[in-house]
């Protein structure tokens, strides 16, 4: 392992240690386990979901319930496994009764998300559902309007492709959405392989990419 990679790994372990005893929000009083994230700490693709549910809280691992089974299946559909990606959530502790994340909880937990992006250095961050999408796009535009179209964003000091995706739990409730999710997942391999624009002060914080035409614009924009 290169020295830099080793340093990033050590820093990620430090963040894990800090998160595992976190008391920054009231969810620390009701959780069983902190669900930090799991997978490859050098993954090119990171998923950010909403919050742990009952099974995740019990096991201390993200997406191990029914929505997780669908996530695994969708990944396998594009020839990938969970071991190759990093999976985390907007919140690392379960909201009681699986209620929606509250602003104080999202705010308290977001440094852990940004640190993970900084230290894992993914090329693509796929947001699952409204909460992750709104947090990481910094926009109030909902998931149904933005899903399936990659954006260029700066997260945790890094320029990444952000791909908004429906939450797998939504597809469990409305099975016709599974096809939409499959369609959007199918765009991920190409996105992972696509050159990232240079970041830096001159680069715009947000660029939406809607297919080949936008891609050409994007390359022009960054002088690529
Ligand atoms: N499990 C998770 O870990 N996150 C979700 O958003 C849903 C289920």
PDB file of C-alpha atoms and ligand atoms in Angstrom:
ATOM      1  CA  UNK A   1       0.000   0.000   0.000  1.00  0.00           C
ATOM      2  CA  UNK A   2       1.421   3.428  -0.899  1.00  0.00           C
ATOM      3  CA  UNK A   3       2.278   5.733   1.977  1.00  0.00           C
ATOM      4  CA  UNK A   4      -0.442   8.211   1.058  1.00  0.00           C
ATOM      5  CA  UNK A   5      -3.013   5.452   0.839  1.00  0.00           C
ATOM      6  CA  UNK A   6      -1.909   4.141   4.206  1.00  0.00           C
ATOM      7  CA  UNK A   7      -2.232   7.614   5.726  1.00  0.00           C
ATOM      8  CA  UNK A   8      -5.736   7.990   4.306  1.00  0.00           C
ATOM      9  CA  UNK A   9      -6.648   4.577   5.742  1.00  0.00           C
ATOM     10  CA  UNK A  10      -5.313   5.522   9.165  1.00  0.00           C
ATOM     11  CA  UNK A  11      -7.243   8.775   9.126  1.00  0.00           C
ATOM     12  CA  UNK A  12     -10.407   6.919   8.138  1.00  0.00           C
ATOM     13  CA  UNK A  13      -9.917   4.580  11.097  1.00  0.00           C
ATOM     14  CA  UNK A  14      -9.553   7.675  13.328  1.00  0.00           C
ATOM     15  CA  UNK A  15     -12.839   9.054  11.971  1.00  0.00           C
ATOM     16  CA  UNK A  16     -14.445   5.659  12.565  1.00  0.00           C
ATOM     17  CA  UNK A  17     -13.235   5.662  16.185  1.00  0.00           C
ATOM     18  CA  UNK A  18     -14.608   9.158  16.694  1.00  0.00           C
ATOM     19  CA  UNK A  19     -17.977   8.300  15.101  1.00  0.00           C
ATOM     20  CA  UNK A  20     -18.345   5.091  17.090  1.00  0.00           C
ATOM     21  CA  UNK A  21     -18.591   7.064  20.364  1.00  0.00           C
ATOM     22  CA  UNK A  22     -20.339  10.118  18.875  1.00  0.00           C
ATOM     23  CA  UNK A  23     -22.838  11.964  21.077  1.00  0.00           C
ATOM     24  CA  UNK A  24     -23.331  15.011  18.857  1.00  0.00           C
ATOM     25  CA  UNK A  25     -27.069  14.465  18.459  1.00  0.00           C
ATOM     26  CA  UNK A  26     -29.840  12.825  20.479  1.00  0.00           C
ATOM     27  CA  UNK A  27     -29.822   9.680  18.316  1.00  0.00           C
ATOM     28  CA  UNK A  28     -26.813   8.538  20.358  1.00  0.00           C
ATOM     29  CA  UNK A  29     -29.232   7.885  23.222  1.00  0.00           C
ATOM     30  CA  UNK A  30     -31.416   5.442  21.318  1.00  0.00           C
ATOM     31  CA  UNK A  31     -29.043   3.670  18.910  1.00  0.00           C
ATOM     32  CA  UNK A  32     -27.710   0.151  19.436  1.00  0.00           C
ATOM     33  CA  UNK A  33     -24.774   0.555  17.050  1.00  0.00           C
ATOM     34  CA  UNK A  34     -23.230   3.362  15.044  1.00  0.00           C
ATOM     35  CA  UNK A  35     -23.398   2.450  11.354  1.00  0.00           C
ATOM     36  CA  UNK A  36     -20.258   4.091  10.001  1.00  0.00           C
ATOM     37  CA  UNK A  37     -20.148   2.557   6.510  1.00  0.00           C
ATOM     38  CA  UNK A  38     -18.802  -0.567   4.871  1.00  0.00           C
ATOM     39  CA  UNK A  39     -16.996  -1.783   1.783  1.00  0.00           C
ATOM     40  CA  UNK A  40     -13.766  -0.870   0.016  1.00  0.00           C
ATOM     41  CA  UNK A  41     -12.013   2.104   1.630  1.00  0.00           C
ATOM     42  CA  UNK A  42     -10.479   2.854  -1.803  1.00  0.00           C
ATOM     43  CA  UNK A  43     -13.716   2.483  -3.750  1.00  0.00           C
ATOM     44  CA  UNK A  44     -14.320   4.462  -6.929  1.00  0.00           C
ATOM     45  CA  UNK A  45     -18.047   4.360  -6.254  1.00  0.00           C
ATOM     46  CA  UNK A  46     -19.657   5.461  -2.981  1.00  0.00           C
ATOM     47  CA  UNK A  47     -23.348   5.173  -2.111  1.00  0.00           C
ATOM     48  CA  UNK A  48     -24.971   7.477   0.427  1.00  0.00           C
ATOM     49  CA  UNK A  49     -28.369   6.371   1.705  1.00  0.00           C
ATOM     50  CA  UNK A  50     -30.634   7.910   4.322  1.00  0.00           C
ATOM     51  CA  UNK A  51     -30.258   6.312   7.746  1.00  0.00           C
ATOM     52  CA  UNK A  52     -29.900   2.916   9.371  1.00  0.00           C
ATOM     53  CA  UNK A  53     -33.089   0.920   9.918  1.00  0.00           C
ATOM     54  CA  UNK A  54     -33.740  -1.727  12.580  1.00  0.00           C
ATOM     55  CA  UNK A  55     -31.520  -4.407  11.031  1.00  0.00           C
ATOM     56  CA  UNK A  56     -28.690  -1.965  10.309  1.00  0.00           C
ATOM     57  CA  UNK A  57     -28.862  -0.700  13.905  1.00  0.00           C
ATOM     58  CA  UNK A  58     -28.699  -4.282  15.177  1.00  0.00           C
ATOM     59  CA  UNK A  59     -25.750  -5.327  12.984  1.00  0.00           C
ATOM     60  CA  UNK A  60     -23.859  -2.010  12.792  1.00  0.00           C
ATOM     61  CA  UNK A  61     -23.751  -2.315   8.989  1.00  0.00           C
ATOM     62  CA  UNK A  62     -25.489  -0.259   6.284  1.00  0.00           C
ATOM     63  CA  UNK A  63     -28.113  -1.623   3.914  1.00  0.00           C
ATOM     64  CA  UNK A  64     -28.428  -5.130   5.358  1.00  0.00           C
ATOM     65  CA  UNK A  65     -32.247  -5.192   5.377  1.00  0.00           C
ATOM     66  CA  UNK A  66     -34.689  -5.507   2.462  1.00  0.00           C
ATOM     67  CA  UNK A  67     -33.570  -2.284   0.764  1.00  0.00           C
ATOM     68  CA  UNK A  68     -30.005  -3.570   1.080  1.00  0.00           C
ATOM     69  CA  UNK A  69     -30.906  -6.816  -0.689  1.00  0.00           C
ATOM     70  CA  UNK A  70     -32.234  -4.756  -3.610  1.00  0.00           C
ATOM     71  CA  UNK A  71     -29.113  -2.577  -3.596  1.00  0.00           C
ATOM     72  CA  UNK A  72     -26.954  -5.726  -3.771  1.00  0.00           C
ATOM     73  CA  UNK A  73     -29.050  -7.045  -6.677  1.00  0.00           C
ATOM     74  CA  UNK A  74     -28.852  -3.736  -8.566  1.00  0.00           C
ATOM     75  CA  UNK A  75     -25.073  -3.714  -8.139  1.00  0.00           C
ATOM     76  CA  UNK A  76     -24.789  -7.276  -9.364  1.00  0.00           C
ATOM     77  CA  UNK A  77     -26.848  -6.212 -12.395  1.00  0.00           C
ATOM     78  CA  UNK A  78     -23.964  -3.945 -13.422  1.00  0.00           C
ATOM     79  CA  UNK A  79     -21.326  -6.565 -12.668  1.00  0.00           C
ATOM     80  CA  UNK A  80     -20.263  -5.141  -9.295  1.00  0.00           C
ATOM     81  CA  UNK A  81     -20.305  -6.413  -5.741  1.00  0.00           C
ATOM     82  CA  UNK A  82     -20.740  -4.660  -2.407  1.00  0.00           C
ATOM     83  CA  UNK A  83     -17.101  -5.382  -1.601  1.00  0.00           C
ATOM     84  CA  UNK A  84     -16.004  -3.082  -4.458  1.00  0.00           C
ATOM     85  CA  UNK A  85     -17.977  -0.038  -3.336  1.00  0.00           C
ATOM     86  CA  UNK A  86     -18.324   2.026  -0.173  1.00  0.00           C
ATOM     87  CA  UNK A  87     -21.799   2.260   1.360  1.00  0.00           C
ATOM     88  CA  UNK A  88     -22.818   4.797   3.986  1.00  0.00           C
ATOM     89  CA  UNK A  89     -25.743   7.011   5.000  1.00  0.00           C
ATOM     90  CA  UNK A  90     -26.588  10.635   5.759  1.00  0.00           C
ATOM     91  CA  UNK A  91     -27.140   9.505   9.373  1.00  0.00           C
ATOM     92  CA  UNK A  92     -25.051   6.917  11.193  1.00  0.00           C
ATOM     93  CA  UNK A  93     -27.572   6.218  13.923  1.00  0.00           C
ATOM     94  CA  UNK A  94     -31.116   4.928  13.543  1.00  0.00           C
ATOM     95  CA  UNK A  95     -33.925   7.430  13.997  1.00  0.00           C
ATOM     96  CA  UNK A  96     -36.476   5.842  16.360  1.00  0.00           C
ATOM     97  CA  UNK A  97     -39.272   4.147  14.436  1.00  0.00           C
ATOM     98  CA  UNK A  98     -37.431   4.962  11.176  1.00  0.00           C
ATOM     99  CA  UNK A  99     -38.778   8.506  11.170  1.00  0.00           C
ATOM    100  CA  UNK A 100     -37.273  11.096   8.820  1.00  0.00           C
ATOM    101  CA  UNK A 101     -33.849  12.514   9.716  1.00  0.00           C
ATOM    102  CA  UNK A 102     -34.118  15.860  11.536  1.00  0.00           C
ATOM    103  CA  UNK A 103     -32.017  18.917  10.560  1.00  0.00           C
ATOM    104  CA  UNK A 104     -29.907  18.790  13.758  1.00  0.00           C
ATOM    105  CA  UNK A 105     -29.118  15.116  13.119  1.00  0.00           C
ATOM    106  CA  UNK A 106     -28.171  15.733   9.479  1.00  0.00           C
ATOM    107  CA  UNK A 107     -25.975  18.660  10.439  1.00  0.00           C
ATOM    108  CA  UNK A 108     -24.242  16.766  13.252  1.00  0.00           C
ATOM    109  CA  UNK A 109     -23.506  13.765  11.033  1.00  0.00           C
ATOM    110  CA  UNK A 110     -22.432  15.506   7.825  1.00  0.00           C
ATOM    111  CA  UNK A 111     -18.742  15.909   8.767  1.00  0.00           C
ATOM    112  CA  UNK A 112     -18.483  12.097   8.819  1.00  0.00           C
ATOM    113  CA  UNK A 113     -19.888  11.923   5.280  1.00  0.00           C
ATOM    114  CA  UNK A 114     -17.515  14.608   4.006  1.00  0.00           C
ATOM    115  CA  UNK A 115     -14.532  12.955   5.728  1.00  0.00           C
ATOM    116  CA  UNK A 116     -15.384   9.664   4.074  1.00  0.00           C
ATOM    117  CA  UNK A 117     -15.420  11.318   0.631  1.00  0.00           C
ATOM    118  CA  UNK A 118     -12.145  13.083   1.425  1.00  0.00           C
ATOM    119  CA  UNK A 119     -10.399   9.939   2.654  1.00  0.00           C
ATOM    120  CA  UNK A 120     -11.846   7.275   0.344  1.00  0.00           C
ATOM    121  CA  UNK A 121     -11.562   9.498  -2.740  1.00  0.00           C
ATOM    122  CA  UNK A 122     -14.403   8.030  -4.824  1.00  0.00           C
ATOM    123  CA  UNK A 123     -14.882   9.269  -8.395  1.00  0.00           C
ATOM    124  CA  UNK A 124     -18.644   8.822  -8.221  1.00  0.00           C
ATOM    125  CA  UNK A 125     -20.937   9.507  -5.263  1.00  0.00           C
ATOM    126  CA  UNK A 126     -24.383   7.987  -5.820  1.00  0.00           C
ATOM    127  CA  UNK A 127     -27.019   9.493  -3.555  1.00  0.00           C
ATOM    128  CA  UNK A 128     -29.944   7.217  -2.725  1.00  0.00           C
ATOM    129  CA  UNK A 129     -33.170   9.154  -2.189  1.00  0.00           C
ATOM    130  CA  UNK A 130     -34.112  12.661  -1.190  1.00  0.00           C
ATOM    131  CA  UNK A 131     -32.124  13.184   2.003  1.00  0.00           C
ATOM    132  CA  UNK A 132     -28.725  12.234   0.574  1.00  0.00           C
ATOM    133  CA  UNK A 133     -29.426  14.033  -2.687  1.00  0.00           C
ATOM    134  CA  UNK A 134     -30.485  17.277  -1.024  1.00  0.00           C
ATOM    135  CA  UNK A 135     -27.574  17.191   1.425  1.00  0.00           C
ATOM    136  CA  UNK A 136     -24.872  16.530  -1.156  1.00  0.00           C
ATOM    137  CA  UNK A 137     -26.247  18.681  -3.974  1.00  0.00           C
ATOM    138  CA  UNK A 138     -26.930  21.494  -1.496  1.00  0.00           C
ATOM    139  CA  UNK A 139     -30.160  22.042  -3.416  1.00  0.00           C
ATOM    140  CA  UNK A 140     -33.795  21.705  -2.424  1.00  0.00           C
ATOM    141  CA  UNK A 141     -34.721  20.138  -5.761  1.00  0.00           C
ATOM    142  CA  UNK A 142     -36.167  16.703  -5.054  1.00  0.00           C
ATOM    143  CA  UNK A 143     -34.948  13.325  -6.244  1.00  0.00           C
ATOM    144  CA  UNK A 144     -37.741  12.692  -8.765  1.00  0.00           C
ATOM    145  CA  UNK A 145     -36.632  15.751 -10.758  1.00  0.00           C
ATOM    146  CA  UNK A 146     -32.896  15.099 -10.696  1.00  0.00           C
ATOM    147  CA  UNK A 147     -32.559  11.305 -10.702  1.00  0.00           C
ATOM    148  CA  UNK A 148     -30.470   9.664 -13.378  1.00  0.00           C
ATOM    149  CA  UNK A 149     -28.585  12.788 -14.471  1.00  0.00           C
ATOM    150  CA  UNK A 150     -25.018  13.069 -13.189  1.00  0.00           C
ATOM    151  CA  UNK A 151     -23.733  16.346 -11.791  1.00  0.00           C
ATOM    152  CA  UNK A 152     -20.216  17.557 -11.065  1.00  0.00           C
ATOM    153  CA  UNK A 153     -19.911  18.574  -7.421  1.00  0.00           C
ATOM    154  CA  UNK A 154     -17.287  19.421  -4.889  1.00  0.00           C
ATOM    155  CA  UNK A 155     -17.710  17.286  -1.772  1.00  0.00           C
ATOM    156  CA  UNK A 156     -15.192  16.922   1.060  1.00  0.00           C
ATOM    157  CA  UNK A 157     -12.776  19.083  -0.913  1.00  0.00           C
ATOM    158  CA  UNK A 158     -12.886  16.743  -3.908  1.00  0.00           C
ATOM    159  CA  UNK A 159     -14.467  17.065  -7.317  1.00  0.00           C
ATOM    160  CA  UNK A 160     -16.727  14.078  -7.961  1.00  0.00           C
ATOM    161  CA  UNK A 161     -19.537  12.990 -10.230  1.00  0.00           C
ATOM    162  CA  UNK A 162     -22.679  12.925  -8.145  1.00  0.00           C
ATOM    163  CA  UNK A 163     -25.363  10.581  -9.427  1.00  0.00           C
ATOM    164  CA  UNK A 164     -28.792  11.035  -7.832  1.00  0.00           C
ATOM    165  CA  UNK A 165     -30.705   7.745  -7.632  1.00  0.00           C
ATOM    166  CA  UNK A 166     -34.065   6.748  -6.228  1.00  0.00           C
ATOM    167  CA  UNK A 167     -33.893   5.117  -2.815  1.00  0.00           C
ATOM    168  CA  UNK A 168     -34.231   1.310  -3.096  1.00  0.00           C
ATOM    169  CA  UNK A 169     -36.907   1.439  -0.345  1.00  0.00           C
ATOM    170  CA  UNK A 170     -39.060   3.539  -2.695  1.00  0.00           C
ATOM    171  CA  UNK A 171     -38.826   0.752  -5.273  1.00  0.00           C
ATOM    172  CA  UNK A 172     -39.853  -1.798  -2.634  1.00  0.00           C
ATOM    173  CA  UNK A 173     -42.991   0.273  -2.045  1.00  0.00           C
ATOM    174  CA  UNK A 174     -43.616   0.912  -5.769  1.00  0.00           C
ATOM    175  CA  UNK A 175     -42.228  -2.047  -7.745  1.00  0.00           C
ATOM    176  CA  UNK A 176     -42.482  -0.262 -11.122  1.00  0.00           C
ATOM    177  CA  UNK A 177     -39.614   1.943  -9.915  1.00  0.00           C
ATOM    178  CA  UNK A 178     -37.215  -1.011  -9.932  1.00  0.00           C
ATOM    179  CA  UNK A 179     -36.867  -0.609 -13.706  1.00  0.00           C
ATOM    180  CA  UNK A 180     -36.081   3.097 -13.290  1.00  0.00           C
ATOM    181  CA  UNK A 181     -33.402   2.208 -10.738  1.00  0.00           C
ATOM    182  CA  UNK A 182     -31.952  -0.433 -13.064  1.00  0.00           C
ATOM    183  CA  UNK A 183     -31.799   2.115 -15.908  1.00  0.00           C
ATOM    184  CA  UNK A 184     -29.990   4.623 -13.710  1.00  0.00           C
ATOM    185  CA  UNK A 185     -27.598   2.019 -12.267  1.00  0.00           C
ATOM    186  CA  UNK A 186     -26.689   1.068 -15.847  1.00  0.00           C
ATOM    187  CA  UNK A 187     -25.160   4.548 -16.246  1.00  0.00           C
ATOM    188  CA  UNK A 188     -22.713   4.057 -13.376  1.00  0.00           C
ATOM    189  CA  UNK A 189     -19.919   2.013 -15.046  1.00  0.00           C
ATOM    190  CA  UNK A 190     -19.458   4.610 -17.792  1.00  0.00           C
ATOM    191  CA  UNK A 191     -19.507   7.406 -15.230  1.00  0.00           C
ATOM    192  CA  UNK A 192     -16.835   5.720 -13.097  1.00  0.00           C
ATOM    193  CA  UNK A 193     -14.598   5.505 -16.192  1.00  0.00           C
ATOM    194  CA  UNK A 194     -15.282   9.093 -17.330  1.00  0.00           C
ATOM    195  CA  UNK A 195     -12.455  11.606 -16.769  1.00  0.00           C
ATOM    196  CA  UNK A 196     -13.220  13.972 -13.923  1.00  0.00           C
ATOM    197  CA  UNK A 197     -12.970  17.678 -14.636  1.00  0.00           C
ATOM    198  CA  UNK A 198     -10.213  19.516 -12.815  1.00  0.00           C
ATOM    199  CA  UNK A 199     -11.456  21.130  -9.609  1.00  0.00           C
ATOM    200  CA  UNK A 200     -10.064  24.331  -8.217  1.00  0.00           C
ATOM    201  CA  UNK A 201     -11.111  27.894  -7.740  1.00  0.00           C
ATOM    202  CA  UNK A 202     -11.997  28.554 -11.396  1.00  0.00           C
ATOM    203  CA  UNK A 203     -14.307  25.585 -11.741  1.00  0.00           C
ATOM    204  CA  UNK A 204     -18.021  26.053 -11.265  1.00  0.00           C
ATOM    205  CA  UNK A 205     -19.364  24.174  -8.258  1.00  0.00           C
ATOM    206  CA  UNK A 206     -22.236  22.587 -10.165  1.00  0.00           C
ATOM    207  CA  UNK A 207     -22.564  21.314 -13.679  1.00  0.00           C
ATOM    208  CA  UNK A 208     -25.391  19.066 -14.748  1.00  0.00           C
ATOM    209  CA  UNK A 209     -24.484  16.517 -17.366  1.00  0.00           C
ATOM    210  CA  UNK A 210     -27.327  15.271 -19.526  1.00  0.00           C
ATOM    211  CA  UNK A 211     -25.711  12.958 -22.038  1.00  0.00           C
ATOM    212  CA  UNK A 212     -23.138  13.357 -24.749  1.00  0.00           C
ATOM    213  CA  UNK A 213     -23.932  16.957 -25.648  1.00  0.00           C
ATOM    214  CA  UNK A 214     -23.610  18.182 -22.118  1.00  0.00           C
ATOM    215  CA  UNK A 215     -20.473  16.134 -21.785  1.00  0.00           C
ATOM    216  CA  UNK A 216     -18.897  17.995 -24.692  1.00  0.00           C
ATOM    217  CA  UNK A 217     -19.892  21.308 -23.067  1.00  0.00           C
ATOM    218  CA  UNK A 218     -18.431  20.079 -19.849  1.00  0.00           C
ATOM    219  CA  UNK A 219     -15.103  19.268 -21.464  1.00  0.00           C
ATOM    220  CA  UNK A 220     -15.030  22.707 -23.091  1.00  0.00           C
ATOM    221  CA  UNK A 221     -15.886  24.324 -19.821  1.00  0.00           C
ATOM    222  CA  UNK A 222     -12.889  22.817 -18.126  1.00  0.00           C
ATOM    223  CA  UNK A 223     -10.594  23.183 -21.116  1.00  0.00           C
ATOM    224  CA  UNK A 224     -10.324  19.393 -21.456  1.00  0.00           C
TER     225      UNK A 224
HETATM  226  N1  LIG B   1     -30.613   0.927   5.184  1.00  0.00           N
HETATM  227  C1  LIG B   1     -29.640   1.852   5.245  1.00  0.00           C
HETATM  228  O1  LIG B   1     -28.533   1.607   5.720  1.00  0.00           O
HETATM  229  N2  LIG B   1     -29.913   3.066   4.783  1.00  0.00           N
HETATM  230  C2  LIG B   1     -31.086   3.399   4.257  1.00  0.00           C
HETATM  231  O2  LIG B   1     -31.231   4.524   3.801  1.00  0.00           O
HETATM  232  C3  LIG B   1     -32.084   2.402   4.205  1.00  0.00           C
HETATM  233  C4  LIG B   1     -31.820   1.163   4.683  1.00  0.00           C
END
